[in-house]
mmCIF file of C-alpha atoms in Angstrom:
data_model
loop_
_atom_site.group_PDB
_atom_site.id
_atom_site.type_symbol
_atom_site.label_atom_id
_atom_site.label_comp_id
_atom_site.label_asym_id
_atom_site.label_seq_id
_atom_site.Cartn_x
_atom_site.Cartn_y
_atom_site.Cartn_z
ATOM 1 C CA UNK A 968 10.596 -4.785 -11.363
ATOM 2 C CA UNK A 969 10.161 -0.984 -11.728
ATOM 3 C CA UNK A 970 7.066 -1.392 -13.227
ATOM 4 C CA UNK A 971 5.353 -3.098 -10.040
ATOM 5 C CA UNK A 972 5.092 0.172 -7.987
ATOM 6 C CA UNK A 973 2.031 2.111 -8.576
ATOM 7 C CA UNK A 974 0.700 5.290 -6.206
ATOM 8 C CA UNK A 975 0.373 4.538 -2.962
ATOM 9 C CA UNK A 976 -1.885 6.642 -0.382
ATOM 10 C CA UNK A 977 0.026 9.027 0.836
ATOM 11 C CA UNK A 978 1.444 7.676 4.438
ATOM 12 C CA UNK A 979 2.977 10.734 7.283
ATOM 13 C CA UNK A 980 7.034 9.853 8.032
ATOM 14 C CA UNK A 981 8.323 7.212 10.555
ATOM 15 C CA UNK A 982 10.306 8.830 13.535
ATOM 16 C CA UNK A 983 13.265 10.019 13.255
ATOM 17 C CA UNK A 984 16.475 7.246 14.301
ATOM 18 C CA UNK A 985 18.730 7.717 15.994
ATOM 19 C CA UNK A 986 22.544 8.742 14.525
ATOM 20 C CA UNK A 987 24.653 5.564 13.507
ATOM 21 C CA UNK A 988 27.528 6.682 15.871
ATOM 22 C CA UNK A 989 25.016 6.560 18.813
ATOM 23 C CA UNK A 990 24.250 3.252 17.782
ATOM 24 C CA UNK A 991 27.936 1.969 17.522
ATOM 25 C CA UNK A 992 28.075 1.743 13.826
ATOM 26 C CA UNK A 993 29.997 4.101 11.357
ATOM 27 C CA UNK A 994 30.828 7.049 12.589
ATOM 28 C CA UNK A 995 28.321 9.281 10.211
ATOM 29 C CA UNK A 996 27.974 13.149 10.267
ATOM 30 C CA UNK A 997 25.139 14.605 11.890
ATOM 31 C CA UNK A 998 22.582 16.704 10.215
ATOM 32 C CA UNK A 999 23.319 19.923 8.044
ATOM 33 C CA UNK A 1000 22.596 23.531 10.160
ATOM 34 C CA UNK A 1001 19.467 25.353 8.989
ATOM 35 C CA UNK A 1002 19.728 26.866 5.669
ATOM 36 C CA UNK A 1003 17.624 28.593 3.173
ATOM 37 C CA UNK A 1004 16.217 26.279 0.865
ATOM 38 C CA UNK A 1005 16.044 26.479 -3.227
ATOM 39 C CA UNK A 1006 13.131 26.352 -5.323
ATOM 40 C CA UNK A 1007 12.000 25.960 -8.519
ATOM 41 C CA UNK A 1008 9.245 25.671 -10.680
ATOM 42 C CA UNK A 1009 8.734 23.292 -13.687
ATOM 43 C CA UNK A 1010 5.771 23.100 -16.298
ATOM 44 C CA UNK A 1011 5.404 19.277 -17.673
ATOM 45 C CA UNK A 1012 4.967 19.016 -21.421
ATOM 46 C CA UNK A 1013 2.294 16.960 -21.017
ATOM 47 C CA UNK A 1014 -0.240 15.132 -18.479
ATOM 48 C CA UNK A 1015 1.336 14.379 -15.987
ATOM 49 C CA UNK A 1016 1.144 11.733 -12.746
ATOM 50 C CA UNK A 1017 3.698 12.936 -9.898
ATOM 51 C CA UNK A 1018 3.475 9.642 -7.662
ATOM 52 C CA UNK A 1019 3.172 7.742 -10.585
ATOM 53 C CA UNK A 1020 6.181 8.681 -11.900
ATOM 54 C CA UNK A 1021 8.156 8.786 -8.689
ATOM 55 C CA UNK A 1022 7.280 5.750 -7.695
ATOM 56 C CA UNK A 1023 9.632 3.185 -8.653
ATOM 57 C CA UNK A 1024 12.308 4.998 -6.439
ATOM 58 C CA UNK A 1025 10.477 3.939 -3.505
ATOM 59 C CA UNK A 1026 11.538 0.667 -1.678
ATOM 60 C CA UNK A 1027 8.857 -0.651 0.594
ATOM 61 C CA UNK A 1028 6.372 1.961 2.662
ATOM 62 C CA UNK A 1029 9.236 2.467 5.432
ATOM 63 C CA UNK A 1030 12.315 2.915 2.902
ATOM 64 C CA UNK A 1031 14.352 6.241 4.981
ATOM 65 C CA UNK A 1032 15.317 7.741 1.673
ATOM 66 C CA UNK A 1033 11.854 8.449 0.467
ATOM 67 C CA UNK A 1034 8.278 9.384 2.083
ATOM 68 C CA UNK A 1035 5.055 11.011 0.747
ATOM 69 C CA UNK A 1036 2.790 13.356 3.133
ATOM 70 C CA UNK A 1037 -0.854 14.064 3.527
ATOM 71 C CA UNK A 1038 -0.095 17.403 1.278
ATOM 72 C CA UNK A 1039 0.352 15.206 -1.780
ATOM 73 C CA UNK A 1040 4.261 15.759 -1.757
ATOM 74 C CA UNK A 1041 6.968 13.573 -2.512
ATOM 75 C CA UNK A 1042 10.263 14.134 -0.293
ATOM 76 C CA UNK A 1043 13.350 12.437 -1.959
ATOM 77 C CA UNK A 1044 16.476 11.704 -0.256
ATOM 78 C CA UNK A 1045 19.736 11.126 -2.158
ATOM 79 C CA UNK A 1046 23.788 11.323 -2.544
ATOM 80 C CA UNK A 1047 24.141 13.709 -5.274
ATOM 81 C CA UNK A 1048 27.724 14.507 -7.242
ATOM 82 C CA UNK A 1049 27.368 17.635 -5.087
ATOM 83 C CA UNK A 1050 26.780 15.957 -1.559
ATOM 84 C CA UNK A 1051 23.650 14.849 0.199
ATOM 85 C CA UNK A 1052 20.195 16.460 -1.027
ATOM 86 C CA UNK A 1053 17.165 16.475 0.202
ATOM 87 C CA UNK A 1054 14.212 17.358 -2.495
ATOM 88 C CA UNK A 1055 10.458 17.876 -2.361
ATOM 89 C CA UNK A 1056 8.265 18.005 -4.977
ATOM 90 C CA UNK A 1057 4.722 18.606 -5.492
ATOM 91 C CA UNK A 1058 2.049 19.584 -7.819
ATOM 92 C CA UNK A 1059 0.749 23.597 -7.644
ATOM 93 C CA UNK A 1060 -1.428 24.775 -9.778
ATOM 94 C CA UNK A 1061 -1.658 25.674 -13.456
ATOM 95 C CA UNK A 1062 -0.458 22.197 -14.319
ATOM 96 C CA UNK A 1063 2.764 23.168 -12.881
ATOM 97 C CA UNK A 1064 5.904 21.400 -10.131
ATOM 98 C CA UNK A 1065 6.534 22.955 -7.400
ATOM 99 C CA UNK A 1066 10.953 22.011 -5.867
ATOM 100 C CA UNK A 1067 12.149 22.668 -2.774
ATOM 101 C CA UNK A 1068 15.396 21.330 -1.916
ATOM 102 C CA UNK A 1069 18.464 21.564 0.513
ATOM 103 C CA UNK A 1070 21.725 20.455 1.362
ATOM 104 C CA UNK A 1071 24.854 20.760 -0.692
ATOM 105 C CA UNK A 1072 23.176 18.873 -3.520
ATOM 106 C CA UNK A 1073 20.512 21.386 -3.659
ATOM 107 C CA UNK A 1074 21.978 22.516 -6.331
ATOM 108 C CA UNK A 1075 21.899 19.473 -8.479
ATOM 109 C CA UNK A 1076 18.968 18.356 -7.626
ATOM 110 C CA UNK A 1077 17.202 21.220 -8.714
ATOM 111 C CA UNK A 1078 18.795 21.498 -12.368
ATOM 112 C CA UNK A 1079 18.071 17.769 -12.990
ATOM 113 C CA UNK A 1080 14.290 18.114 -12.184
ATOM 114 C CA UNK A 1081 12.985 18.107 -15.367
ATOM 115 C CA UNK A 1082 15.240 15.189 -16.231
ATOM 116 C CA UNK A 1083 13.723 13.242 -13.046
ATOM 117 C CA UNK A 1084 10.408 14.127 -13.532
ATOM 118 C CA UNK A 1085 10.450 12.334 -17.573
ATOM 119 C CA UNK A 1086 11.187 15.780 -19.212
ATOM 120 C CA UNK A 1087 13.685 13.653 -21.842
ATOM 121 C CA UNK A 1088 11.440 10.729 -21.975
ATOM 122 C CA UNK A 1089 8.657 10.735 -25.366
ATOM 123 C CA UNK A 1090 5.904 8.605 -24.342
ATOM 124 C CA UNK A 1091 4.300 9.033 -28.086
ATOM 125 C CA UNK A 1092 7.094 6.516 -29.091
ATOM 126 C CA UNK A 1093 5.266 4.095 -27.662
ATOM 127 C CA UNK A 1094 2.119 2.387 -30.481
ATOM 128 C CA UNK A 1095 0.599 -0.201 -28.588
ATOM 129 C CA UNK A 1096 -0.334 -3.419 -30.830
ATOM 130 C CA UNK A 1097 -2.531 -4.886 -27.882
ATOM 131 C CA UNK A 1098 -6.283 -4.067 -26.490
ATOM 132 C CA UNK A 1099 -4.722 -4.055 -22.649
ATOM 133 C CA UNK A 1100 -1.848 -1.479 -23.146
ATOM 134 C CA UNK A 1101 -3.810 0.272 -24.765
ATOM 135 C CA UNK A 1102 -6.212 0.342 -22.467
ATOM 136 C CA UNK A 1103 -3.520 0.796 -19.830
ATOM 137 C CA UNK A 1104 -1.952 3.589 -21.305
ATOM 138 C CA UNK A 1105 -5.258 5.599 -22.664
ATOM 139 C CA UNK A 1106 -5.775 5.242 -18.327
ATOM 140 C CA UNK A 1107 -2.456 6.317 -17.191
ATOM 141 C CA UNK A 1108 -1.874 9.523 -19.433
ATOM 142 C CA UNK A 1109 0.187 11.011 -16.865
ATOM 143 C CA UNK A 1110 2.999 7.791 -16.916
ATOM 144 C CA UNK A 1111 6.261 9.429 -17.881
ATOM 145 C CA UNK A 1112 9.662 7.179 -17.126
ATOM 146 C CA UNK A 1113 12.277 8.880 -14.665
ATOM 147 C CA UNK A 1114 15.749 9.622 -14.812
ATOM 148 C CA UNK A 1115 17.675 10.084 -11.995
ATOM 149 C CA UNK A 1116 21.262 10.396 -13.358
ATOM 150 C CA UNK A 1117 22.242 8.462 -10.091
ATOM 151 C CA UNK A 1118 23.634 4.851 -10.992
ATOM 152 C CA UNK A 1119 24.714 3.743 -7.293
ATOM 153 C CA UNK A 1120 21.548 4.678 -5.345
ATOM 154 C CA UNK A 1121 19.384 2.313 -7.476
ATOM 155 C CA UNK A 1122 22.086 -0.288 -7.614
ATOM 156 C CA UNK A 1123 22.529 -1.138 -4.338
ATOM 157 C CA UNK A 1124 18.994 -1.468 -3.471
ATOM 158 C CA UNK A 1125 18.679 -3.672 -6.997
ATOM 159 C CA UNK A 1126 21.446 -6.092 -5.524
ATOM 160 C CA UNK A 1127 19.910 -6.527 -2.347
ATOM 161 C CA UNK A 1128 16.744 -7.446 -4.002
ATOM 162 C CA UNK A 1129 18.310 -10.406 -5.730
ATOM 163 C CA UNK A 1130 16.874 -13.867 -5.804
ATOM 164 C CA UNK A 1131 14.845 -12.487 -2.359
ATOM 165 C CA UNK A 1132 11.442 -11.433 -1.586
ATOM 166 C CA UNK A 1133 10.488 -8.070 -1.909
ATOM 167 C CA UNK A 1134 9.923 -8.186 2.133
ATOM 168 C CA UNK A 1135 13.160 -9.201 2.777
ATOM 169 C CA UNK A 1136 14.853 -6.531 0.319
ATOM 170 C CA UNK A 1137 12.722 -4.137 1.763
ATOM 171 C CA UNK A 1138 13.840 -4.970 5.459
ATOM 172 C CA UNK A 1139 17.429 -4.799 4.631
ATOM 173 C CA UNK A 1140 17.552 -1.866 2.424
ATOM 174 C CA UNK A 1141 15.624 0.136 5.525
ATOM 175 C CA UNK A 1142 17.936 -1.136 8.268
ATOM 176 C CA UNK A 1143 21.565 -0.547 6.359
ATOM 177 C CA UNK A 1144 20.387 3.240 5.407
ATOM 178 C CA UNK A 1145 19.509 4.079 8.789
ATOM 179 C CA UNK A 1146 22.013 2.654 10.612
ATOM 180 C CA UNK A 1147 24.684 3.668 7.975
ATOM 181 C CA UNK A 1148 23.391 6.383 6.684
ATOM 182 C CA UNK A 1149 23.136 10.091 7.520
ATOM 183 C CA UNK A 1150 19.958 12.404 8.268
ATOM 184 C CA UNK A 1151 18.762 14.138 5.061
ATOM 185 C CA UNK A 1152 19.449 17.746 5.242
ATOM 186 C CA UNK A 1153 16.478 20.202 5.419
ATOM 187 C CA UNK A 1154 13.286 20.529 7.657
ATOM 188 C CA UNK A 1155 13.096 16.097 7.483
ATOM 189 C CA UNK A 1156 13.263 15.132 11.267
ATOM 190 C CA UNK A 1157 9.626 14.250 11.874
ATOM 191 C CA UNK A 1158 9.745 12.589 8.447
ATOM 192 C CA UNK A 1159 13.281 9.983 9.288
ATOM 193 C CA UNK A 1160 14.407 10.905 5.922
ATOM 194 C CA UNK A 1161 18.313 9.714 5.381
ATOM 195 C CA UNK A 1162 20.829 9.789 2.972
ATOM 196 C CA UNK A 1163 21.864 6.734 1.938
ATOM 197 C CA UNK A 1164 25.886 6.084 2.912
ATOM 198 C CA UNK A 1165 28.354 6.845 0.562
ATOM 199 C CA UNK A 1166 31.210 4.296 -0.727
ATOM 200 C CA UNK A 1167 33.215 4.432 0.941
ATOM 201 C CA UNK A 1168 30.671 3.753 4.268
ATOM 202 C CA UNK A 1169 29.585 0.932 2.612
ATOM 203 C CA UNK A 1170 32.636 -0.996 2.154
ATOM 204 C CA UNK A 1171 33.257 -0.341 5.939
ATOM 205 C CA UNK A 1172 30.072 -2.071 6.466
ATOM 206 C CA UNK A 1173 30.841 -5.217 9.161
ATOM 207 C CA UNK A 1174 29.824 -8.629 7.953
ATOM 208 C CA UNK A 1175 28.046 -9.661 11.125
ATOM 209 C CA UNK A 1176 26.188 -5.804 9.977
ATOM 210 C CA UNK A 1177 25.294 -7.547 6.348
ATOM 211 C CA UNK A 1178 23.984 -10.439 8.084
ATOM 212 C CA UNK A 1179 22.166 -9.178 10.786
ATOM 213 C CA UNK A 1180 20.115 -7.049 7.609
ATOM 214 C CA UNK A 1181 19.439 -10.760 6.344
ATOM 215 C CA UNK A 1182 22.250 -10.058 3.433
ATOM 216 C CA UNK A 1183 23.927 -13.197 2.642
ATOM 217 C CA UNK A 1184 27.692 -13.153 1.576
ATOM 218 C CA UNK A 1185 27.101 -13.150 -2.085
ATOM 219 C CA UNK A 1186 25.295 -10.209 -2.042
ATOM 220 C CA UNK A 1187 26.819 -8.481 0.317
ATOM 221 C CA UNK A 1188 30.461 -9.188 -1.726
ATOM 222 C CA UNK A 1189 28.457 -7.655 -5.208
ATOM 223 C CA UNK A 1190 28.058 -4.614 -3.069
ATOM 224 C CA UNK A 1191 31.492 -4.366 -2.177
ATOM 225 C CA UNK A 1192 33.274 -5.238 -5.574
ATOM 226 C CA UNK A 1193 30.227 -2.710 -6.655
ATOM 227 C CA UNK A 1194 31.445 0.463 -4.096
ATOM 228 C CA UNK A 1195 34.933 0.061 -4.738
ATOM 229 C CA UNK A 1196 34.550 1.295 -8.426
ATOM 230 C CA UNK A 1197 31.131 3.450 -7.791
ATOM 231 C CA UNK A 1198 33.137 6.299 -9.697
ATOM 232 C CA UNK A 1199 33.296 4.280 -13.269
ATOM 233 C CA UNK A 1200 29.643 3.131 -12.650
ATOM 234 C CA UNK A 1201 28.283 6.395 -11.952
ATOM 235 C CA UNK A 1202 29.632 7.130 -15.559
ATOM 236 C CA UNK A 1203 26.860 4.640 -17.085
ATOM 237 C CA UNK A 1204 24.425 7.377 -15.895
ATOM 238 C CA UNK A 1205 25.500 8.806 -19.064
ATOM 239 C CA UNK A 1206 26.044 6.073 -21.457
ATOM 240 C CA UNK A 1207 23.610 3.988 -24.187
ATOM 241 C CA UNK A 1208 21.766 1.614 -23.113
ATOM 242 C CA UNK A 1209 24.043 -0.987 -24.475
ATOM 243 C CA UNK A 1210 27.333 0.372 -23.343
ATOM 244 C CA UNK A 1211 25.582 1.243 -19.593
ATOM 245 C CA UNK A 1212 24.465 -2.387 -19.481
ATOM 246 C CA UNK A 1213 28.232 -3.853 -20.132
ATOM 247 C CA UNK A 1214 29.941 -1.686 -17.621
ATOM 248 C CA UNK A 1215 27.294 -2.397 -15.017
ATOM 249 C CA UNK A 1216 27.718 -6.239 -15.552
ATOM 250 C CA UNK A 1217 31.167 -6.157 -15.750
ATOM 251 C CA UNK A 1218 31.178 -6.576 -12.298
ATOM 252 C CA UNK A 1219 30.613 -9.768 -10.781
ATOM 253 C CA UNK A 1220 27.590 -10.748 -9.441
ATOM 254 C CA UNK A 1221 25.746 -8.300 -11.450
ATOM 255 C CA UNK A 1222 23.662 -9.478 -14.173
ATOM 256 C CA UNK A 1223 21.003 -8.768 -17.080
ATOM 257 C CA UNK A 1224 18.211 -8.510 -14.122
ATOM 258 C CA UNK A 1225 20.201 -6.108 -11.765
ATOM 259 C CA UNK A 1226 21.538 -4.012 -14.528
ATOM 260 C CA UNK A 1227 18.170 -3.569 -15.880
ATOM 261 C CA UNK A 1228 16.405 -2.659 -12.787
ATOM 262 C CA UNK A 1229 19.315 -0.119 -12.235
ATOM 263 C CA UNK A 1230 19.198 1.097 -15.566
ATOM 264 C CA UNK A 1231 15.538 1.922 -15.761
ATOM 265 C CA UNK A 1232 15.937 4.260 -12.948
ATOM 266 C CA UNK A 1233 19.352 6.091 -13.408
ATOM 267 C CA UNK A 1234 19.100 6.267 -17.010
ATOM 268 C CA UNK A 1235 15.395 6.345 -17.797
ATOM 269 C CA UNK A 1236 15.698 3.751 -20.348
ATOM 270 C CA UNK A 1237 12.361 2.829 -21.760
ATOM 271 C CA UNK A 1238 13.664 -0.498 -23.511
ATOM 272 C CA UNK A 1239 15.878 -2.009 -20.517
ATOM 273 C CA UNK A 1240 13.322 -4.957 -19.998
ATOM 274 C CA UNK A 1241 13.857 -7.060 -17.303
ATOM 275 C CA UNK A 1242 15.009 -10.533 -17.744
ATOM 276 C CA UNK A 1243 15.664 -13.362 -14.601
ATOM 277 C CA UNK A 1244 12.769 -12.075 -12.517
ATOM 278 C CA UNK A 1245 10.561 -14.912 -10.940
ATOM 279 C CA UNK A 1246 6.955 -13.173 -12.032
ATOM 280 C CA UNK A 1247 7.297 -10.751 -14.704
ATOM 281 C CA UNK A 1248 7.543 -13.548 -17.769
ATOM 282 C CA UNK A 1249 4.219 -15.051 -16.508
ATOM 283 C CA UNK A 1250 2.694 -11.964 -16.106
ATOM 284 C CA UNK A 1251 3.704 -10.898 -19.340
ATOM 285 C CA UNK A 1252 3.005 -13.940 -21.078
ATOM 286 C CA UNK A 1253 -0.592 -14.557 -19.478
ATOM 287 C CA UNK A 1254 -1.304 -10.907 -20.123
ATOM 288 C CA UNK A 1255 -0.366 -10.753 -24.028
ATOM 289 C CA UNK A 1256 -0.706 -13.984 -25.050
ATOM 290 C CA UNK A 1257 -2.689 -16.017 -22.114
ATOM 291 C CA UNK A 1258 0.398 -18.426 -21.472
ATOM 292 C CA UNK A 1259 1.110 -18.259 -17.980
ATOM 293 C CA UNK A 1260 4.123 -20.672 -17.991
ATOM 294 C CA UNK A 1261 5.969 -18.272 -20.251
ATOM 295 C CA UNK A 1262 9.536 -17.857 -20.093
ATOM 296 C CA UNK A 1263 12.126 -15.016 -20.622
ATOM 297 C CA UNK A 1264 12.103 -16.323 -24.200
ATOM 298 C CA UNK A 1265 8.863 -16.253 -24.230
ATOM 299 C CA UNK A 1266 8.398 -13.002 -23.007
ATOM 300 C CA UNK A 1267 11.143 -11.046 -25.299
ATOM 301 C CA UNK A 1268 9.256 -12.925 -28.659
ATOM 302 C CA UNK A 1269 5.864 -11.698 -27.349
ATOM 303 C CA UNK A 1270 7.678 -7.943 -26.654
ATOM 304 C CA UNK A 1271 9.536 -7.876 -29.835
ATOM 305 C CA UNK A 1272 6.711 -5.625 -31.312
ATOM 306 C CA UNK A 1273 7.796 -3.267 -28.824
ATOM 307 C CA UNK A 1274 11.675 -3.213 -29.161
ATOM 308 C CA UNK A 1275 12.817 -0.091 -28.005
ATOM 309 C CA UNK A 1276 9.927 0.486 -25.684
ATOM 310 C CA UNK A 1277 9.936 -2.814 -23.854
ATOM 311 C CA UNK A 1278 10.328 -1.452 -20.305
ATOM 312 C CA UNK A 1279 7.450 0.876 -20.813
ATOM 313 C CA UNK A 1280 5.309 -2.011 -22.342
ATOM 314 C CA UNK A 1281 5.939 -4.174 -19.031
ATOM 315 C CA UNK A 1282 5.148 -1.054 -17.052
ATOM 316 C CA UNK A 1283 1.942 -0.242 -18.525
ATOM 317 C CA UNK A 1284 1.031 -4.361 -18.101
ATOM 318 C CA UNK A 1285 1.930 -4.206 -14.254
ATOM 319 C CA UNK A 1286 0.377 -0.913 -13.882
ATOM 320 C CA UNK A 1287 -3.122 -2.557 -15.539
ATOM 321 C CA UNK A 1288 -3.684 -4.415 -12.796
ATOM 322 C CA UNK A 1289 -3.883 -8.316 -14.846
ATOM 323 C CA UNK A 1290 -1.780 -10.746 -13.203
ATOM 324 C CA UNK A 1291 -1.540 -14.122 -13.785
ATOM 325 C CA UNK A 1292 -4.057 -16.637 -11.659
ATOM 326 C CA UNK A 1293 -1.489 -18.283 -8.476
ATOM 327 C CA UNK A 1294 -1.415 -21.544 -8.791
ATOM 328 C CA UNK A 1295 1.881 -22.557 -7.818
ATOM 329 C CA UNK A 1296 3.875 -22.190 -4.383
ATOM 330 C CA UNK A 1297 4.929 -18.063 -3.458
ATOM 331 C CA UNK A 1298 8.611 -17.881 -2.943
ATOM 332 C CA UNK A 1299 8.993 -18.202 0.804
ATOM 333 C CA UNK A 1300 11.152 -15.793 2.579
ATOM 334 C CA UNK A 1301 14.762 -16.386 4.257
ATOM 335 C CA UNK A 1302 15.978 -15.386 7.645
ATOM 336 C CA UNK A 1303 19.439 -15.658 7.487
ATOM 337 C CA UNK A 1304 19.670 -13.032 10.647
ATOM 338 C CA UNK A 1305 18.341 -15.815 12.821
ATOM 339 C CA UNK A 1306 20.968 -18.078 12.240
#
């Protein structure tokens, strides 16, 4: 679920790893030669939470493709249309962003900002017909829902996350990216920033690689089927809601959950609720309605108020800090690497 990463204190980079070619894996190119790096400046329409915003791009504390420093920034990571970029952001002030990025998707990086950052996102469509959101959202001014205009870089991670713990998802993302992947460019070596791979990488990807990440075969074959048409999915980027959803799940092994997850990110889209997740009904349900067993049925009835901003709704419950009481067993990690 997007909606279940808030701000984090910011934490200093892991070191940097060490090339995938020294390792034995995928020959991957080494880091981009010094360059001048682009900036930019942005002024947000509106309040405005940086980390808060960001957030949901992040995949566990250690995850190589993103990192926050003691100065408040955000560094960013990614496989642009352009090539690999590297981009940090931060708040200077006036109210205004602060972008510095590198790498041959510098470029790219630097005109979507504003699209990143929630510039095409209208939180006022949101009326909240509940006490708790709000009360969320009157404490969260500065929540504003991302677009990345990426598809694959939030897929991937989504399908590894499936029917998993967050721990395990974490753990796998974090070890294929560095091993796989290559060093961001720009001044990241004390931070272990890396691009994630690229397609065709991926699908070159061993299976005793997959399993050693604790990636069973059926998600490891989603990825594959998913890399070998990355081109037509990157396309959804651009789509409706409805019409991104059907060419996302078009491929096997993707469903309503996945394609929602991706969706929220890449696309920004405040109504791509999640549905198939093993907490959020619950959470939902004891939050709005105090019905803890609730179900995705459940759930959609008691969001239907809300159609057309029910991914922001579930946000801004996540983000208020109610949860249901645990009263049942917690889903007990896998180690499939051990076998």
């Amino acid at each position: 679920m997007a909606g279940r990463f808030a701000p984090r204190t910011a934490r200093t980079g892991l070191p940097r790893q060490t090339p995938a070619a020294a390792r034995g894996g995928v020959p991957a190119a080494g880091p981009a030669p010094a360059e001048v790096p682009l900036t930019r400046e942005w002024t947000p329409p509106g309040p405005f939470d940086l980390h808060l915003i960001l957030g949901p791009l992040r995949r566990g504390t250690g995850d190589p493709t993103f990192r926050t420093t003691d100065d408040g920034s955000v560094w960013r990571a990614t496989r642009t249309p352009a090539g690999p970029g590297t981009l940090r952001v931060r708040a200077v002030p006036g109210g205004r962003v602060g972008a510095t990025a590198w790498g041959p998707g510098a470029d790219w990086l630097l005109d979507q900002l504003p699209e990143l950052l929630g510039a095409t996102d209208d939180p006022d469509a949101f009326e909240p017909r509940h006490r708790l959101l709000a009360l969320a959202r009157h404490r969260r001014p500065g929540l504003r829902l991302l677009r990345t205009g990426l598809v694959m870089e939030s897929l991937i991670p989504s399908i590894l996350e499936q029917k998993v713990t967050t721990t395990e998802a974490y753990r796998a993302w974090r070890l294929l990216v560095r091993r796989y992947g290559t060093p961001a460019p720009g001044p990241t070596a004390g931070l272990g920033l890396h691009v994630m791979p690229d397609a065709r990488t991926w699908a070159l990807v061993p299976s005793w690689e997959w399993h050693r990440a604790g990636v069973d075969a059926k998600r490891s074959a989603t990825v594959l089927r998913a890399v070998r048409v990355a081109r037509r999915l990157e396309e959804a980027a651009g789509m409706a809601l409805p019409e991104a959803k059907a060419r996302l799940e078009l491929i096997p092994g993707i469903g309503p959950w996945t394609s929602a997850e991706t969706l929220q990110r890449s696309n920004g889209a405040p109504d791509a609720v999640t549905t198939g997740d093993y907490h959020l009904p619950g959470i939902v349900g004891h939050a709005l309605a105090d019905d803890r067993h609730a179900d995705d049925a459940r759930m959609l009835e008691l969001l239907a108020p809300y159609a057309g901003q029910r991914h922001r709704a579930t946000r801004l419950i996540l983000l208020s800090g109610v949860s249901r009481p645990r009263r049942g067993p917690r889903m007990t990690p896998g180690d499939i690497a051990s076998l």
